């Protein structure tokens, strides 16, 4: 198999860095970003100055206040983070089409097929970091390796504003000495199981045989066995940038009854909302499409100031559009509801690592 060249980029203290960029008074200060008090009240992220006090992501705000009473507490501004995110993703895509975003501030890039194979991957990673700094005034860290798992591990090793290369020369040392909790893919729960089984380092993991790891971790056992050996065959999955999410239904027989059609519109709005939420997206346009019993397709769209993603919001707009679109004398055979002009919804608080 051809050796791959993978880069993992992760922005440094992302939300906090954006806040410090936009408000110079915060530079060098312990900055803690979180949702409004009315929200769940947890820390989204903290600057490195604040981390020294023990403040970290997902910690209750009340606890952060206790640890760091003189911190600068800032309410998250998702629009600003989304904008920076879009800028960095565009930069990634200017280098390679194979970009897999993992969250607003993080992506894998496969640069195996870049036309300049003479350029070391680390040079390309530094070009990317330079572009990010020039265009967003933000720093990022990069990991460079021959698979995703190692690239991800590497990007965290020299944070902030650092780069790490893991290759065949250093992979053994790095993995064997790694604290088991630092392994990408080992969350808090797995770490506990590891400790209960006397696995504290990469070396300890390496010493376990595959069957034992499968017994302890089920399906994930095999992956862990491989990871201990620096093996990961997962490909960087280029995600199409999805422009819209829509659902449509054809009726069994042509219908002209508004109540019946609107019940369907409600159902389709719900389905669309469900799909949007799965993708963590909201959209700024809503479109209703109908196909008449004579197979003529008509549609009407509206643009919104604020993005929508809930069943009720989508339905209310779709209801209005339907009323404007539907000719009372013409039965229809199909109706569809689409939400477009999508953007990332607010961050769902979770540790991304548990999904890798
Ligand atoms: P991370 O990349 O995990 O963290 P970070 O960029 O703040 O810091 P680091 O330098 O260690 O990479 O997450 C990116 C952003 O996602 C983070 O700035 C805020 C948000 N986030 C949450 O809102 N909740 C969370 O639990 C986590 C982990 C991140
Ligand atoms: Mg980050």
Coordinates of C-alpha atoms and ligand atoms in Angstrom, one line a residue:
X1 CA 0.0 0.0 0.0
X2 CA 1.2 3.5 -0.9
X3 CA 2.4 5.5 2.1
X4 CA -0.1 8.2 2.9
X5 CA 0.6 11.8 4.0
X6 CA -2.0 13.0 6.5
X7 CA -2.2 16.3 8.2
X8 CA -4.4 17.0 11.3
X9 CA -5.0 20.7 12.0
X10 CA -6.5 21.9 15.3
X11 CA -7.0 25.6 16.2
X12 CA -5.5 26.6 19.6
X13 CA -8.0 27.5 22.4
X14 CA -10.3 28.3 19.5
X15 CA -13.3 30.2 21.0
X16 CA -11.0 31.9 23.5
X17 CA -8.5 32.9 20.8
X18 CA -11.2 34.4 18.7
X19 CA -12.4 36.4 21.7
X20 CA -8.8 37.6 22.5
X21 CA -8.3 38.6 18.8
X22 CA -11.5 40.7 18.8
X23 CA -10.9 42.3 22.2
X24 CA -7.2 43.1 22.7
X25 CA -7.9 43.8 26.4
X26 CA -8.1 40.1 26.9
X27 CA -4.6 39.3 25.5
X28 CA -2.5 37.3 27.9
X29 CA -5.4 37.0 30.4
X30 CA -7.2 34.0 31.8
X31 CA -10.2 34.0 29.4
X32 CA -13.1 31.6 29.9
X33 CA -15.7 31.2 27.2
X34 CA -19.1 29.7 28.0
X35 CA -22.8 29.8 27.2
X36 CA -25.1 32.4 28.6
X37 CA -26.2 31.7 32.2
X38 CA -29.6 30.7 30.8
X39 CA -27.9 27.9 28.9
X40 CA -26.5 24.9 30.6
X41 CA -23.7 26.9 32.1
X42 CA -20.6 25.0 31.2
X43 CA -17.2 26.1 30.0
X44 CA -16.7 25.9 26.2
X45 CA -13.0 26.5 26.4
X46 CA -10.4 28.5 28.3
X47 CA -7.2 30.3 27.3
X48 CA -4.0 28.6 28.3
X49 CA -3.6 31.2 31.1
X50 CA -6.9 30.1 32.5
X51 CA -6.1 26.4 32.1
X52 CA -3.2 26.9 34.6
X53 CA -6.0 27.3 37.2
X54 CA -7.4 24.0 36.2
X55 CA -10.3 25.4 34.1
X56 CA -11.2 23.2 31.2
X57 CA -14.0 22.5 28.6
X58 CA -17.3 21.1 29.8
X59 CA -16.6 22.2 33.4
X60 CA -19.6 23.8 35.1
X61 CA -19.2 27.6 35.1
X62 CA -19.7 27.8 38.8
X63 CA -16.6 25.6 39.3
X64 CA -14.6 27.7 36.9
X65 CA -15.5 30.8 39.0
X66 CA -14.2 29.1 42.1
X67 CA -10.9 28.0 40.5
X68 CA -10.3 31.3 38.7
X69 CA -12.2 34.1 40.4
X70 CA -10.3 36.8 38.5
X71 CA -10.8 35.3 35.1
X72 CA -12.4 37.1 32.2
X73 CA -15.7 35.4 31.5
X74 CA -17.0 35.8 28.0
X75 CA -20.3 34.6 26.4
X76 CA -19.8 32.6 23.3
X77 CA -20.3 34.3 19.9
X78 CA -20.9 31.4 17.5
X79 CA -21.2 33.7 14.4
X80 CA -17.6 34.7 14.9
X81 CA -16.4 31.1 15.4
X82 CA -18.3 29.9 12.4
X83 CA -16.8 32.7 10.3
X84 CA -13.3 31.8 11.3
X85 CA -14.1 28.1 10.8
X86 CA -15.3 28.7 7.3
X87 CA -12.1 30.6 6.5
X88 CA -9.8 27.8 7.7
X89 CA -11.9 25.1 5.9
X90 CA -11.5 27.2 2.7
X91 CA -7.8 27.3 3.2
X92 CA -7.6 23.5 3.7
X93 CA -9.6 23.0 0.5
X94 CA -7.2 25.3 -1.4
X95 CA -4.5 22.6 -0.7
X96 CA -6.5 19.4 -1.2
X97 CA -10.0 18.3 -1.9
X98 CA -9.7 15.5 0.7
X99 CA -10.6 17.4 3.8
X100 CA -12.6 15.9 6.6
X101 CA -13.8 18.5 9.2
X102 CA -14.2 17.0 12.6
X103 CA -15.6 20.1 14.3
X104 CA -15.5 23.9 13.8
X105 CA -11.8 24.1 14.5
X106 CA -10.4 20.7 13.4
X107 CA -9.9 18.7 10.3
X108 CA -7.9 16.0 8.6
X109 CA -6.3 16.5 5.3
X110 CA -5.0 13.9 3.0
X111 CA -2.2 15.4 0.9
X112 CA -0.8 12.1 -0.5
X113 CA -1.7 13.1 -4.0
X114 CA -0.4 16.7 -4.0
X115 CA 1.4 17.5 -7.3
X116 CA 4.6 18.4 -5.4
X117 CA 5.6 15.1 -3.8
X118 CA 9.1 16.6 -3.2
X119 CA 7.7 19.0 -0.6
X120 CA 7.7 17.4 2.9
X121 CA 4.3 17.2 4.4
X122 CA 5.5 19.3 7.3
X123 CA 6.3 22.2 5.0
X124 CA 2.8 22.0 3.6
X125 CA 1.4 22.0 7.1
X126 CA 3.4 25.1 7.9
X127 CA 2.1 26.8 4.7
X128 CA -1.4 26.1 5.9
X129 CA -0.7 27.4 9.4
X130 CA 0.9 30.5 7.9
X131 CA -2.2 31.1 5.7
X132 CA -4.5 30.7 8.7
X133 CA -2.5 33.2 10.7
X134 CA -2.4 35.7 7.8
X135 CA -6.1 35.4 7.0
X136 CA -7.6 35.0 10.5
X137 CA -4.9 36.2 12.9
X138 CA -5.3 33.0 14.7
X139 CA -2.8 30.2 15.5
X140 CA -3.3 26.5 14.8
X141 CA -1.3 23.4 15.6
X142 CA -0.6 20.7 13.2
X143 CA 0.2 17.0 13.3
X144 CA 1.8 15.2 10.3
X145 CA 2.0 11.5 9.9
X146 CA 1.1 8.5 7.8
X147 CA -2.4 7.9 9.2
X148 CA -5.2 9.8 10.9
X149 CA -4.7 8.4 14.4
X150 CA -1.0 9.4 14.5
X151 CA -1.7 12.8 12.8
X152 CA -4.3 13.6 15.5
X153 CA -2.0 12.5 18.3
X154 CA 0.8 14.6 16.8
X155 CA -1.3 17.8 16.5
X156 CA -1.8 17.8 20.3
X157 CA 1.8 17.3 21.2
X158 CA 3.1 20.8 20.6
X159 CA 0.2 23.0 21.4
X160 CA -0.2 26.0 21.1
X161 CA 1.1 27.1 17.7
X162 CA 3.2 24.0 17.2
X163 CA 3.8 21.2 14.7
X164 CA 4.8 17.6 15.3
X165 CA 5.8 15.0 12.8
X166 CA 5.4 11.3 13.7
X167 CA 7.2 9.0 11.3
X168 CA 8.8 5.6 11.4
X169 CA 11.8 7.0 13.4
X170 CA 9.9 8.3 16.4
X171 CA 6.6 6.4 16.3
X172 CA 7.7 3.6 18.6
X173 CA 9.1 5.9 21.3
X174 CA 6.1 8.2 21.2
X175 CA 3.5 5.4 21.5
X176 CA 5.2 3.3 24.1
X177 CA 5.7 6.2 26.5
X178 CA 2.2 7.6 25.9
X179 CA -0.1 7.9 28.9
X180 CA -3.1 5.7 28.1
X181 CA -5.5 8.6 28.7
X182 CA -3.7 10.6 25.9
X183 CA -4.5 8.0 23.3
X184 CA -6.9 9.4 20.7
X185 CA -10.0 7.3 21.1
X186 CA -9.5 6.5 24.7
X187 CA -12.2 8.6 26.6
X188 CA -12.6 8.8 30.3
X189 CA -14.7 5.6 30.5
X190 CA -12.1 3.5 28.6
X191 CA -9.3 5.0 30.6
X192 CA -10.9 3.6 33.7
X193 CA -11.2 0.2 32.3
X194 CA -7.6 0.4 31.1
X195 CA -6.4 1.3 34.6
X196 CA -8.4 -1.4 36.2
X197 CA -6.6 -3.8 33.9
X198 CA -3.1 -2.4 34.6
X199 CA -2.8 -0.6 31.3
X200 CA -1.2 2.8 32.0
X201 CA 1.0 3.4 29.0
X202 CA 1.2 2.6 25.3
X203 CA 3.7 -0.1 26.2
X204 CA 1.2 -1.7 28.5
X205 CA -1.4 -1.6 25.8
X206 CA 1.1 -3.1 23.3
X207 CA 1.7 -6.0 25.6
X208 CA -2.0 -7.1 25.7
X209 CA -3.0 -9.6 23.0
X210 CA -5.8 -8.9 20.6
X211 CA -8.3 -11.3 22.2
X212 CA -7.9 -9.8 25.6
X213 CA -8.6 -6.3 24.2
X214 CA -11.7 -7.5 22.4
X215 CA -12.9 -9.1 25.6
X216 CA -12.4 -5.8 27.4
X217 CA -13.5 -3.4 24.8
X218 CA -15.7 -5.3 22.4
X219 CA -15.6 -4.2 18.8
X220 CA -13.1 -1.4 19.6
X221 CA -10.6 -3.9 20.9
X222 CA -9.1 -4.6 17.5
X223 CA -8.7 -0.9 16.8
X224 CA -6.9 -0.4 20.1
X225 CA -4.6 -3.3 19.4
X226 CA -3.7 -1.7 16.1
X227 CA -3.3 1.8 17.5
X228 CA -0.8 0.5 20.0
X229 CA 1.2 -0.5 16.9
X230 CA 0.7 2.8 15.1
X231 CA -1.7 1.2 12.6
X232 CA -4.8 2.9 11.4
X233 CA -6.3 2.2 8.0
X234 CA -9.2 4.7 8.2
X235 CA -9.3 7.0 5.3
X236 CA -9.8 10.8 5.3
X237 CA -13.4 11.0 4.2
X238 CA -13.8 14.2 2.1
X239 CA -17.2 15.5 3.2
X240 CA -19.2 17.0 0.5
X241 CA -20.3 20.5 1.6
X242 CA -24.0 19.9 2.0
X243 CA -26.0 22.8 0.7
X244 CA -29.4 21.8 1.8
X245 CA -31.5 19.1 3.5
X246 CA -34.9 18.3 2.2
X247 CA -37.6 15.7 2.4
X248 CA -40.5 15.1 0.0
X249 CA -43.4 12.7 -0.3
X250 CA -45.6 11.5 -3.1
X251 CA -49.2 10.9 -2.2
X252 CA -50.8 7.6 -3.0
X253 CA -53.5 9.5 -4.9
X254 CA -53.7 13.1 -5.9
X255 CA -54.9 15.4 -3.1
X256 CA -56.5 18.8 -2.8
X257 CA -57.4 18.8 0.8
X258 CA -55.3 21.5 2.7
X259 CA -55.6 19.8 6.0
X260 CA -54.3 16.5 4.6
X261 CA -51.5 18.3 2.8
X262 CA -50.5 20.4 5.8
X263 CA -50.4 17.3 8.0
X264 CA -47.8 16.0 5.5
X265 CA -45.9 19.4 5.6
X266 CA -45.8 19.0 9.4
X267 CA -44.4 15.5 9.1
X268 CA -41.8 16.6 6.5
X269 CA -40.8 19.6 8.6
X270 CA -40.2 17.2 11.5
X271 CA -38.1 14.9 9.3
X272 CA -36.1 17.8 7.9
X273 CA -35.5 19.1 11.5
X274 CA -34.3 15.7 12.6
X275 CA -31.8 15.4 9.8
X276 CA -30.5 19.0 10.3
X277 CA -30.0 18.2 14.0
X278 CA -28.1 15.1 13.2
X279 CA -25.8 17.1 11.0
X280 CA -25.7 19.9 13.6
X281 CA -26.8 22.4 10.9
X282 CA -29.3 25.2 10.6
X283 CA -30.4 26.9 7.4
X284 CA -31.4 30.4 6.2
X285 CA -33.7 29.4 3.4
X286 CA -36.8 27.3 3.4
X287 CA -38.3 26.0 0.2
X288 CA -41.6 24.3 -0.5
X289 CA -42.0 22.4 -3.6
X290 CA -45.2 20.8 -5.1
X291 CA -45.8 18.7 -8.1
X292 CA -49.3 19.1 -9.6
X293 CA -51.4 16.2 -10.7
X294 CA -50.3 17.2 -14.2
X295 CA -46.6 16.8 -13.2
X296 CA -45.9 20.5 -13.2
X297 CA -43.3 21.4 -10.5
X298 CA -43.7 24.6 -8.7
X299 CA -41.6 25.9 -5.8
X300 CA -41.4 28.9 -3.5
X301 CA -38.6 30.0 -1.3
X302 CA -38.0 32.4 1.5
X303 CA -34.7 33.8 2.9
X304 CA -34.5 34.3 6.7
X305 CA -32.3 36.6 8.8
X306 CA -31.8 33.9 11.5
X307 CA -31.1 30.3 10.6
X308 CA -33.8 27.7 11.6
X309 CA -33.5 24.1 12.5
X310 CA -36.6 23.3 14.6
X311 CA -39.7 21.4 13.5
X312 CA -42.0 24.3 14.5
X313 CA -40.0 27.1 12.8
X314 CA -39.7 25.1 9.6
X315 CA -43.4 24.2 9.6
X316 CA -44.5 27.8 10.2
X317 CA -42.5 29.1 7.3
X318 CA -43.4 26.1 5.1
X319 CA -47.1 26.7 5.9
X320 CA -47.0 30.3 4.7
X321 CA -45.1 29.3 1.5
X322 CA -47.6 26.5 0.8
X323 CA -50.5 28.9 1.2
X324 CA -48.9 31.2 -1.3
X325 CA -48.0 28.5 -3.7
X326 CA -51.0 26.2 -3.8
X327 CA -53.8 26.8 -6.3
X328 CA -57.0 25.8 -4.6
X329 CA -58.3 24.2 -7.8
X330 CA -55.3 22.1 -8.7
X331 CA -54.7 18.8 -6.8
X332 CA -51.1 17.8 -6.2
X333 CA -49.3 14.5 -6.2
X334 CA -46.1 15.5 -4.3
X335 CA -45.0 17.9 -1.7
X336 CA -41.5 18.7 -0.4
X337 CA -39.8 20.9 2.3
X338 CA -36.2 21.9 2.0
X339 CA -33.9 23.9 4.3
X340 CA -30.9 25.4 2.5
X341 CA -28.0 27.9 2.9
X342 CA -26.8 25.7 5.8
X343 CA -24.4 26.6 8.5
X344 CA -23.1 24.9 11.5
X345 CA -25.4 25.0 14.5
X346 CA -24.1 25.7 18.0
X347 CA -21.6 23.2 19.4
X348 CA -23.2 20.2 21.0
X349 CA -21.3 19.8 24.2
X350 CA -19.5 16.5 24.0
X351 CA -16.0 15.2 23.7
X352 CA -15.2 14.7 20.1
X353 CA -12.6 12.2 21.1
X354 CA -15.1 9.6 22.2
X355 CA -16.3 9.4 18.6
X356 CA -12.9 8.8 16.9
Ligands
LIG1 P1 -10.9 21.9 21.1 O1 -10.1 21.9 19.9 O2 -11.1 20.6 21.9 O3 -10.3 22.9 22.2 P2 -9.6 24.3 22.0 O4 -9.4 24.6 20.5 O5 -10.4 25.3 22.8 O6 -8.2 24.2 22.7 P3 -6.9 23.4 22.2 O7 -5.8 24.4 22.0 O8 -6.6 22.4 23.3 O9 -7.3 22.7 20.9 O10 -12.3 22.4 20.8 C1 -12.5 23.5 19.9 C2 -13.6 24.4 20.3 O11 -14.8 23.7 20.5 C3 -13.4 25.1 21.7 O12 -12.6 26.3 21.5 C4 -14.7 25.3 22.2 C5 -15.6 24.2 21.6 N1 -15.8 23.1 22.6 C6 -17.0 23.2 23.4 O13 -17.8 24.1 23.2 N2 -17.2 22.2 24.4 C7 -16.3 21.2 24.6 O14 -16.5 20.3 25.5 C8 -15.1 21.1 23.8 C9 -14.1 20.0 24.0 C10 -14.9 22.1 22.8
LIG2 MG1 -8.7 23.2 19.2

